[in-house]
Coordinates of C-alpha atoms in Angstrom, one line a residue:
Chain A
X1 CA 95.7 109.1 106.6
X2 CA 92.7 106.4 105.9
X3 CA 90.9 108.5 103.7
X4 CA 94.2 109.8 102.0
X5 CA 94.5 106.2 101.7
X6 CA 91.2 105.5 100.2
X7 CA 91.2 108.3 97.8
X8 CA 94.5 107.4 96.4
X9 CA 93.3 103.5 95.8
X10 CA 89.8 104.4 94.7
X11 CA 91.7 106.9 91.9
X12 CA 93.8 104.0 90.7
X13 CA 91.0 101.6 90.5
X14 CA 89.1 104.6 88.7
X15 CA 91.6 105.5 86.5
X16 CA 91.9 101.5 85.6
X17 CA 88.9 101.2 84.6
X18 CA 87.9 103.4 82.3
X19 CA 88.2 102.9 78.3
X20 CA 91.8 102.1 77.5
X21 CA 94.9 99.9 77.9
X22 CA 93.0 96.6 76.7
X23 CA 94.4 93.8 74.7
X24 CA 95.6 94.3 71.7
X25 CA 94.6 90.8 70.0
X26 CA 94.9 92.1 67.0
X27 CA 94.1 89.2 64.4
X28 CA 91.0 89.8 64.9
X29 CA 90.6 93.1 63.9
X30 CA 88.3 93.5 60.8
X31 CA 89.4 95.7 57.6
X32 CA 87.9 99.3 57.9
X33 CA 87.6 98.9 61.9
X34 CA 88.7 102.4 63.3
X35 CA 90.4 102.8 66.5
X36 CA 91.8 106.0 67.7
X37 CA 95.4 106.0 67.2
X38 CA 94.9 109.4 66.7
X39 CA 98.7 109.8 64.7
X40 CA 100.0 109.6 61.2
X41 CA 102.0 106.7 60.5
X42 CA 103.7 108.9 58.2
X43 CA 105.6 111.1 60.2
X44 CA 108.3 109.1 59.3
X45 CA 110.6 108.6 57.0
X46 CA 108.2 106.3 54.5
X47 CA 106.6 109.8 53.8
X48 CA 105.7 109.9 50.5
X49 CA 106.8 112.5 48.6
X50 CA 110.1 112.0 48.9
X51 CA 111.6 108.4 48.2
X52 CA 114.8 108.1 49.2
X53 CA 115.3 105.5 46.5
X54 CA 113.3 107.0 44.0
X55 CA 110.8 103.9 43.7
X56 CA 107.6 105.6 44.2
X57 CA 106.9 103.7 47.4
X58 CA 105.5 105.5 50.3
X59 CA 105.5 103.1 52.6
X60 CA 108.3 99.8 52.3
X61 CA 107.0 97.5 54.8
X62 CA 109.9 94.5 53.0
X63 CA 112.9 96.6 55.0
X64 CA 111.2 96.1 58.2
X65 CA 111.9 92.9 60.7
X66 CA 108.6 90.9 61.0
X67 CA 107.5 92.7 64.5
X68 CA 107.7 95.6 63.2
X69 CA 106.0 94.8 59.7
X70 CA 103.7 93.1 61.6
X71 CA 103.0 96.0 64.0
X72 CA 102.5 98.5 60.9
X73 CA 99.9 96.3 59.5
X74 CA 97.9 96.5 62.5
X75 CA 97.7 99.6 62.5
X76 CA 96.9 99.7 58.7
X77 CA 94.3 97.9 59.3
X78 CA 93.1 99.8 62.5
X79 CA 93.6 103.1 61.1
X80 CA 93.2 101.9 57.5
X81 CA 92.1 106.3 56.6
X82 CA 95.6 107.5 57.2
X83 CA 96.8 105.2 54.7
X84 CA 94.6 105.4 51.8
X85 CA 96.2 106.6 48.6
X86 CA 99.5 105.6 49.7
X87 CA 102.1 103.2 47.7
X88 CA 103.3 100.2 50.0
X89 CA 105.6 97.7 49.4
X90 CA 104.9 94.3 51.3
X91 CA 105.8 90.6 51.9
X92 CA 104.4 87.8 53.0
X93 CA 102.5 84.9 52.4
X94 CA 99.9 84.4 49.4
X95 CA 96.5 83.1 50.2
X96 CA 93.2 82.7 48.1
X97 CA 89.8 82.1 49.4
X98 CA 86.9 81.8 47.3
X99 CA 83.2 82.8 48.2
X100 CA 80.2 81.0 47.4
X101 CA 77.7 83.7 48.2
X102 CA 79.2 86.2 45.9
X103 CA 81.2 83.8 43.3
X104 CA 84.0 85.7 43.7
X105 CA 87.8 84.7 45.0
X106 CA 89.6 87.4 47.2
X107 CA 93.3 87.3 47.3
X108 CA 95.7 88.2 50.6
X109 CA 99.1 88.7 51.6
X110 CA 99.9 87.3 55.0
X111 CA 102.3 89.5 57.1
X112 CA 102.8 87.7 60.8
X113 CA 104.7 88.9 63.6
X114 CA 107.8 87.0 64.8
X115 CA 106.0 84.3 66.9
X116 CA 103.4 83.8 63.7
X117 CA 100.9 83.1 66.1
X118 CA 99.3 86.8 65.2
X119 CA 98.9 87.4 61.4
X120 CA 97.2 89.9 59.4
X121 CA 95.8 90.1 55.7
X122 CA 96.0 92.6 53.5
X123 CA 93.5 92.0 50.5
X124 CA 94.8 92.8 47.2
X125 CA 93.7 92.9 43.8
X126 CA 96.4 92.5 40.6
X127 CA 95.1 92.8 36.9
X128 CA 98.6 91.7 35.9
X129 CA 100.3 89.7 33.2
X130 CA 100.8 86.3 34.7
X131 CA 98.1 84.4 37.1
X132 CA 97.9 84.9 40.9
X133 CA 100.7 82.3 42.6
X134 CA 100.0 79.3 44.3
X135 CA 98.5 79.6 47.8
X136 CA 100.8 79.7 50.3
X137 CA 103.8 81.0 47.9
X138 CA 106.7 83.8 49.7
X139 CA 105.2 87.1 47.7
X140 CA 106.2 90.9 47.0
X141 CA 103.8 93.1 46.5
X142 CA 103.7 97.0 45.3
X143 CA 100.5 98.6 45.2
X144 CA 98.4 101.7 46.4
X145 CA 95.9 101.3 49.5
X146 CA 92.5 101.6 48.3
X147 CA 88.9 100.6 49.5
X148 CA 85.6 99.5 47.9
X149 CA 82.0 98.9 49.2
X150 CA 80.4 95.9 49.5
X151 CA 77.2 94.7 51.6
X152 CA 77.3 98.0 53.5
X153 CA 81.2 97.8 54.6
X154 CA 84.5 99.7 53.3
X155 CA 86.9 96.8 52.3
X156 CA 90.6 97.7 52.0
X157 CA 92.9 96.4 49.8
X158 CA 96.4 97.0 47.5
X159 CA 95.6 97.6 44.1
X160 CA 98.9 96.0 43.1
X161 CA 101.2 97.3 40.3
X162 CA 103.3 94.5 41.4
X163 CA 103.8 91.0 42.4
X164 CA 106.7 88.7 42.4
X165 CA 107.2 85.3 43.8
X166 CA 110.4 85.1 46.3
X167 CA 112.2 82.5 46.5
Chain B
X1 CA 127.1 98.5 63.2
X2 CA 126.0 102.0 60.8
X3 CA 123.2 100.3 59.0
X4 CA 122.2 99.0 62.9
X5 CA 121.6 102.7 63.5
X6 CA 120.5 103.8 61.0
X7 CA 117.5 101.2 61.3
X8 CA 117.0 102.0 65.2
X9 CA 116.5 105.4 64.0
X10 CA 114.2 104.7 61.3
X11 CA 112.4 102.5 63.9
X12 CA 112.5 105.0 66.2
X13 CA 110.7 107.5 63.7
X14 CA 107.8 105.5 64.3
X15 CA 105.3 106.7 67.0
X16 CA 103.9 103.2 67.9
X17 CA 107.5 102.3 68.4
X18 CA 107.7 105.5 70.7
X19 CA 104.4 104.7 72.5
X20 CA 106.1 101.0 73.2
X21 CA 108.9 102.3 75.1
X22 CA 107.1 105.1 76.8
X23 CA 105.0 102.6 78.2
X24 CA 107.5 99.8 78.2
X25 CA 109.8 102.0 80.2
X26 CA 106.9 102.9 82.8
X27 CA 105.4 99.5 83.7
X28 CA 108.5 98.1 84.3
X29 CA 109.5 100.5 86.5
X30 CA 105.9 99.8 88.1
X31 CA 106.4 95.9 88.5
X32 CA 110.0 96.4 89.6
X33 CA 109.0 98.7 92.7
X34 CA 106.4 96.5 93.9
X35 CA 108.7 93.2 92.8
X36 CA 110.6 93.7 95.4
X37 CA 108.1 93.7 98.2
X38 CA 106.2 90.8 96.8
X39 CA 109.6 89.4 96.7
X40 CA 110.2 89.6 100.5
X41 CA 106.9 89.1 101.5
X42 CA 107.5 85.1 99.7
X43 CA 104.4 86.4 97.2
X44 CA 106.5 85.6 94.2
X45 CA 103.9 83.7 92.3
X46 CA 101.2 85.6 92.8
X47 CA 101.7 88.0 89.9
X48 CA 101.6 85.2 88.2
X49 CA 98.2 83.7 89.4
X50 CA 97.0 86.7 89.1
X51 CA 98.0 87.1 85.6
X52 CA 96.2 83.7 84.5
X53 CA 93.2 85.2 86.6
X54 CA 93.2 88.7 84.5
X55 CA 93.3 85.8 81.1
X56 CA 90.2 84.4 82.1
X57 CA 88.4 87.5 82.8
X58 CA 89.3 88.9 79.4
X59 CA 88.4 85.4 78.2
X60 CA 84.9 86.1 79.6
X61 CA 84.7 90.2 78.3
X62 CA 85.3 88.9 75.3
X63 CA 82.8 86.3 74.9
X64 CA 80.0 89.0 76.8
X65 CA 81.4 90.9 73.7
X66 CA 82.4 93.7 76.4
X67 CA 83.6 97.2 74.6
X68 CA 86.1 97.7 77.3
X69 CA 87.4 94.4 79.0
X70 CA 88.8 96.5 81.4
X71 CA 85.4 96.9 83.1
X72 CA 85.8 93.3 83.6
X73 CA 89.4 92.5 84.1
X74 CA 90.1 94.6 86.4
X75 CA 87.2 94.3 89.0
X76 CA 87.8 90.8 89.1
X77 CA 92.1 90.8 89.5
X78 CA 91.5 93.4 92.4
X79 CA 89.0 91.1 93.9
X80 CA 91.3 87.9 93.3
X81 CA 94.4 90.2 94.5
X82 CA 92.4 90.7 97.7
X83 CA 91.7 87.5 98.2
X84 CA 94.9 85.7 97.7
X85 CA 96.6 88.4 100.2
X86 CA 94.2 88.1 103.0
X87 CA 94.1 84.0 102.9
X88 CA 97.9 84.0 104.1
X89 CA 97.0 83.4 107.4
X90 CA 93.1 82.2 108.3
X91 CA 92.3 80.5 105.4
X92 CA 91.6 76.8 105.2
X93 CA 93.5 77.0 102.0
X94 CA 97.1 78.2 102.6
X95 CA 99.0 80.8 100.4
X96 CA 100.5 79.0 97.5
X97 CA 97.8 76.2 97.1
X98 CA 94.8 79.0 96.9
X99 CA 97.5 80.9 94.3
X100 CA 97.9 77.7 92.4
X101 CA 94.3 76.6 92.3
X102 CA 92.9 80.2 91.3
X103 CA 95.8 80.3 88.5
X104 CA 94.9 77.2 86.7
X105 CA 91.5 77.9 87.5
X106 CA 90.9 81.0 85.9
X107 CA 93.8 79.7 82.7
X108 CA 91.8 76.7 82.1
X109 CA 88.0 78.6 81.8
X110 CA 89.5 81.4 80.1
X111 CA 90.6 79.0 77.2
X112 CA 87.5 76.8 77.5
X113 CA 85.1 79.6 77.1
X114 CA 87.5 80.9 74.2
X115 CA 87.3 78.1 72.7
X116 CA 83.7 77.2 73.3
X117 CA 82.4 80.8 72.4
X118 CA 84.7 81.8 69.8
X119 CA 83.9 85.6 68.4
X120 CA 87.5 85.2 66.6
X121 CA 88.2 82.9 63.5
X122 CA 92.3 83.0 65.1
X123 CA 91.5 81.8 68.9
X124 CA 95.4 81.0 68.5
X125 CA 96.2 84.0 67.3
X126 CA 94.2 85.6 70.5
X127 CA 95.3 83.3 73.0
X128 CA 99.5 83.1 71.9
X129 CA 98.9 87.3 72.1
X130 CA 97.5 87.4 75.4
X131 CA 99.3 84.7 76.9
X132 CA 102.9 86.0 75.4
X133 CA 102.1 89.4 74.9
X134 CA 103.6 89.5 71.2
X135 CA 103.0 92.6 69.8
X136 CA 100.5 93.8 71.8
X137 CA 103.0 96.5 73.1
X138 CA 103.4 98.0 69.5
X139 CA 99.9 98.6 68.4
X140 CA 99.1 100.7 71.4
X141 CA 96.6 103.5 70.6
X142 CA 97.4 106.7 71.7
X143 CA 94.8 106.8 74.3
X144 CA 96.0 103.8 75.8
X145 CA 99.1 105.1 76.2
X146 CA 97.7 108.3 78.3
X147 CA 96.0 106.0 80.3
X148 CA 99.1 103.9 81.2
X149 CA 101.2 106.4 81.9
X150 CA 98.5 108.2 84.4
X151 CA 98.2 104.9 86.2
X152 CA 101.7 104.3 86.0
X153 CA 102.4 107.6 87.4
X154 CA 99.8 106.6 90.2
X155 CA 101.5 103.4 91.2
X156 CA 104.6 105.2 91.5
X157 CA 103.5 108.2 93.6
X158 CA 101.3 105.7 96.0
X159 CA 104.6 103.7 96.4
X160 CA 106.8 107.0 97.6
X161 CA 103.8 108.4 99.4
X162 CA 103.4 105.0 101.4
X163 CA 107.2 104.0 101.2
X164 CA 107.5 104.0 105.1
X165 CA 104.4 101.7 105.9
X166 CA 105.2 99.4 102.7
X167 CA 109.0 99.2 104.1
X168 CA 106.9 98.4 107.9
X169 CA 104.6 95.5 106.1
X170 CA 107.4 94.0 104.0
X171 CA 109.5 92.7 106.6
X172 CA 107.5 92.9 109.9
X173 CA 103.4 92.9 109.4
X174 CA 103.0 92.1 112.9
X175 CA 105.6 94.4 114.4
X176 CA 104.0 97.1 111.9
X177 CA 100.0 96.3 113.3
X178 CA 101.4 96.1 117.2
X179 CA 102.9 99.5 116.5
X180 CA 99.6 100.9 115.1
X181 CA 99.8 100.9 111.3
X182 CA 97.0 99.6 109.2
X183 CA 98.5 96.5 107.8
X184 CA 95.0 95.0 106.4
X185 CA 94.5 98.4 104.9
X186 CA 97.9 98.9 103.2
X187 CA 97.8 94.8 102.5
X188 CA 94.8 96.2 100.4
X189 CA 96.5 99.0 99.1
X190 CA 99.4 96.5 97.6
X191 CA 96.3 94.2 96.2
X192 CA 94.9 97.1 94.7
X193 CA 98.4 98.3 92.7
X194 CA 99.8 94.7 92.3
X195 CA 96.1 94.1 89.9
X196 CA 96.9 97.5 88.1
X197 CA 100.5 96.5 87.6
X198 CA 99.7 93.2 86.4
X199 CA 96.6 93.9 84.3
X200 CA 99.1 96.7 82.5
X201 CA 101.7 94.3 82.3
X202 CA 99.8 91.9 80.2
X203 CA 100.4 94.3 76.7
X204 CA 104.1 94.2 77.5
X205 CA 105.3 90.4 78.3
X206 CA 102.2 88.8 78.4
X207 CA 100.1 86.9 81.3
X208 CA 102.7 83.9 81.3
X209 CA 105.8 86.3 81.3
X210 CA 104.5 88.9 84.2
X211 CA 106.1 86.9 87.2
X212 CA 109.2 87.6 85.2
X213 CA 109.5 91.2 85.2
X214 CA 108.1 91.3 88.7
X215 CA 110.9 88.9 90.3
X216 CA 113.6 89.0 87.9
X217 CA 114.8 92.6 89.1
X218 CA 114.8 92.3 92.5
X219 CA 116.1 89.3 92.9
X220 CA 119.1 90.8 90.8
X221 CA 119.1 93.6 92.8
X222 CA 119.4 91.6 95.9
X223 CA 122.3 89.5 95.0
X224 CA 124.3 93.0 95.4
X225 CA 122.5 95.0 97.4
X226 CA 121.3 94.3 100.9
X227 CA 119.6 97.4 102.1
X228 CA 115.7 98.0 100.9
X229 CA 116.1 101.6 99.1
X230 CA 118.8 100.3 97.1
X231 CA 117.5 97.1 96.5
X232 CA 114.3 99.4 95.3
X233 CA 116.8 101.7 93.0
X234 CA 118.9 99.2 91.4
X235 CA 116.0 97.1 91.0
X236 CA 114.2 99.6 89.5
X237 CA 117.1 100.8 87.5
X238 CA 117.5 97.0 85.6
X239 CA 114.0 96.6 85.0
X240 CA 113.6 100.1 83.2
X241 CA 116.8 99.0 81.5
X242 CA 116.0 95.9 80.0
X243 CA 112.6 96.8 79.2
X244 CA 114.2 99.5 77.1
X245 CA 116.7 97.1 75.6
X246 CA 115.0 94.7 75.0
X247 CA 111.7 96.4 73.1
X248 CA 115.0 97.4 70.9
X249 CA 116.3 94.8 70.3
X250 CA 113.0 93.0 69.5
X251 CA 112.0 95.3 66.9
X252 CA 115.6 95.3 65.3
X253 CA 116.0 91.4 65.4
X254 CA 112.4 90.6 64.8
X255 CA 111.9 88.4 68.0
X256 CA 109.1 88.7 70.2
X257 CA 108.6 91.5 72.6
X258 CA 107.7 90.2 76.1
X259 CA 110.4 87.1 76.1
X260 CA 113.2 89.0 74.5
X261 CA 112.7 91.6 77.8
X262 CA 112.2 88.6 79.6
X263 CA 115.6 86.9 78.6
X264 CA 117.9 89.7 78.8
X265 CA 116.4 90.0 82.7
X266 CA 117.4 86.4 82.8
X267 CA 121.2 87.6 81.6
X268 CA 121.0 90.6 84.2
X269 CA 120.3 88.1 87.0
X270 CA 123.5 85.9 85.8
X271 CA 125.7 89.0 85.7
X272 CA 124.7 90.1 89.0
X273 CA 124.9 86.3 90.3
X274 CA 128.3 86.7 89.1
X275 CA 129.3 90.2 90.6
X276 CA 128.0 88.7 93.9
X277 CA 130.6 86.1 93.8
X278 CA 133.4 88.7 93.2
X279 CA 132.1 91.2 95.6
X280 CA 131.9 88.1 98.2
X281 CA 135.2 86.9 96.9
X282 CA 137.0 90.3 97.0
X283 CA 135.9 90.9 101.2
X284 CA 137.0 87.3 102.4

């Protein structure tokens, strides 16, 4: 019985630690960072061919509740591959940094989960009509998932065909 | 009330959302079975000192830049879980002062060496997740989720296999070691699977929320039941329960994971509370 005993605790304590089950603190998770979900987020109903509303948008993060936006964005930017290409519709909050090294201002929206300790950014780019919003302005953003190189790194980021200012 | 399901089942569609209640389902079945012994034994608050001590080993895996903080974190709960189990008696620190001194301990470093060593430009982001669990439960990969359901499934088949000798240390340890069972041997079995219970708990409520879903059930359980199987089954049966509910709800209402599970085992305890007082009122 002791060594039935021992087996049984050194399997648990084996299965414990090997890779796996570790905090998920997500907000630190870096665009292009791949983890191995191993599934396609679009198994569901945001499948893109077929809109149920006809809008073009594969994936409509705006009908969500904040966990789960939030939760989608994480893996977005975990898995960032089995997004590409895709249309997504988004809210959050606009933010603008600018960056001395390469002279260039980068543009987010802000999704955060329902505590709003955890946040994520999605980068996105608009060659639209009007200017980008003030920073830290409600936003609504359509736009397809798309990536770039820079320094050595894939960057992701919306292409945006749309943004509006909510109210 | 359509539109409600009709959004569940969009939700639903979702695999991380899947994943959540899979593993949701699983660990708090897990904490509820041992929740219950820890519950007898007067060891209430040590899931949660040993929570605070899995934060500050994660604290320091993450500022050794570990790949797997589970090399870390769990070594050093086990060790901790060990510790605080054998002290009850011999040591010159007594139960709940070595519980309450090794939970501040390890809560205080971990955020001082978080802070101190920062590899993240959202330390509050990082701390509010681990400490409240957030959404930690949703962005589950899928290997993850393997792995806690094979230790899930462990913790459960130890607790059958040993149900007799656990049932033996629970309410008499001494009676159980005159009578020949290893109770320093099973004592470390229980360390062993309360550390894996808590360190898996942590991506559901949270290190501050564990003590929750460890207590919360049985104590429910025992305001109606009086006997340890069903104290073990009902206990287990309101845990799985609100775990499940309240993952739903959370994702439907857009409120955070590990307190809205928390606060609807808060609501079960008040309804048995309640039931207790009938069932008591009804015999006299």
């Amino acid at each position: 019985m002791k060594k039935h005993l021992f087996v049984l605790a050194l399997c648990l304590f084996a299965a414990s630690i090997l890779p796996g089950c570790a905090f998920s603190a997500s907000s630190g998770q870096e665009s292009g960072a791949s983890a191995d979900a191993g599934y396609s987020p679009f198994e569901s109903p945001t499948d893109g061919d077929a809109e149920p509303d006809g809008s073009g948008v594969d994936l409509d993060l705006t009908v969500l509740s904040s966990t789960m936006a939030y939760s989608e964005v994480y893996n977005m930017m975990a898995n960032p591959q089995d997004y590409k290409g895709k249309t997504i519709k988004v809210n959050g909050w606009y933010y603008a940094s600018y960056n001395d090294e390469t002279g260039e201002s980068y543009h987010f929206v802000i999704v955060a989960d329902a505590a709003a300790c955890c946040q994520q950014g999605i980068e996105f780019v608009w060659n639209g009509p009007a200017d980008y919003p003030e920073n830290l302005s409600q936003i609504e953003i359509t736009g397809v998932f798309s990536s770039y190189e820079s320094g050595g790194y894939t960057y992701y980021y919306l292409a945006a065909d749309s943004v509006a200012l909510l109210d | 009330m359509t539109e409600l399901f009709y959004k569940l089942a969009l939700y639903l569609e979702y695999p991380f959302v899947r994943y959540a209640m899979i593993v949701g389902v699983l660990i708090a079945l897990c904490s509820s079975l041992l929740g219950v012994t820890l519950v007898l034994k007067r060891f209430s608050f040590i899931g949660d000192g040993l929570s605070h001590v899995a934060f500050g080993a994660m604290a320091v895996a993450t500022v050794l830049k570990l790949s797997d903080n589970m090399l870390l974190i769990l070594p050093v709960t086990v060790a901790c879980a060990v510790l605080l189990l054998r002290t009850g008696q011999k040591a010159k620190i007594k139960g709940d002062a070595a519980v309450a001194m090794i939970s501040v301990g390890a809560l205080a470093v971990g955020y001082l060496l978080m802070n101190v060593f920062a590899t993240s430009a959202n330390i509050t982001g990082d701390v509010c997740s681990t400490l409240f669990g957030s959404t930690s439960i949703l962005t589950l990969t899928q290997t993850e989720v393997f792995l806690c359901i094979g230790m899930s499934v462990l913790v459960i088949g130890v607790f059958i296999l040993m149900y007799n000798r656990i049932f033996a240390i629970t309410f008499d340890e001494e009676f159980a070691a005159a009578t020949g069972t290893r109770t320093r041997l099973y004592n470390l079995l229980l360390a062993v699977i309360i550390a894996v219970i808590i360190v898996l708990a942590m991506n559901l409520v949270g290190s501050l929320l564990i003590s929750a879903l460890v207590i919360f059930p049985a104590l429910s359980a025992m305001r109606v039941f009086k006997g340890f199987r069903p104290v073990i089954l009902c206990s287990g049966a309101v845990s799985v329960v609100s775990a499940a509910l309240g993952i739903l709800v959370s994702i439907l209402a857009g409120t955070p994971v590990g307190s809205t599970i928390v606060a609807l085992d808060i609501l079960v305890f008040g309804a048995f509370c309640l039931a207790e007082r009938i069932i008591g009122g009804l015999q006299k």
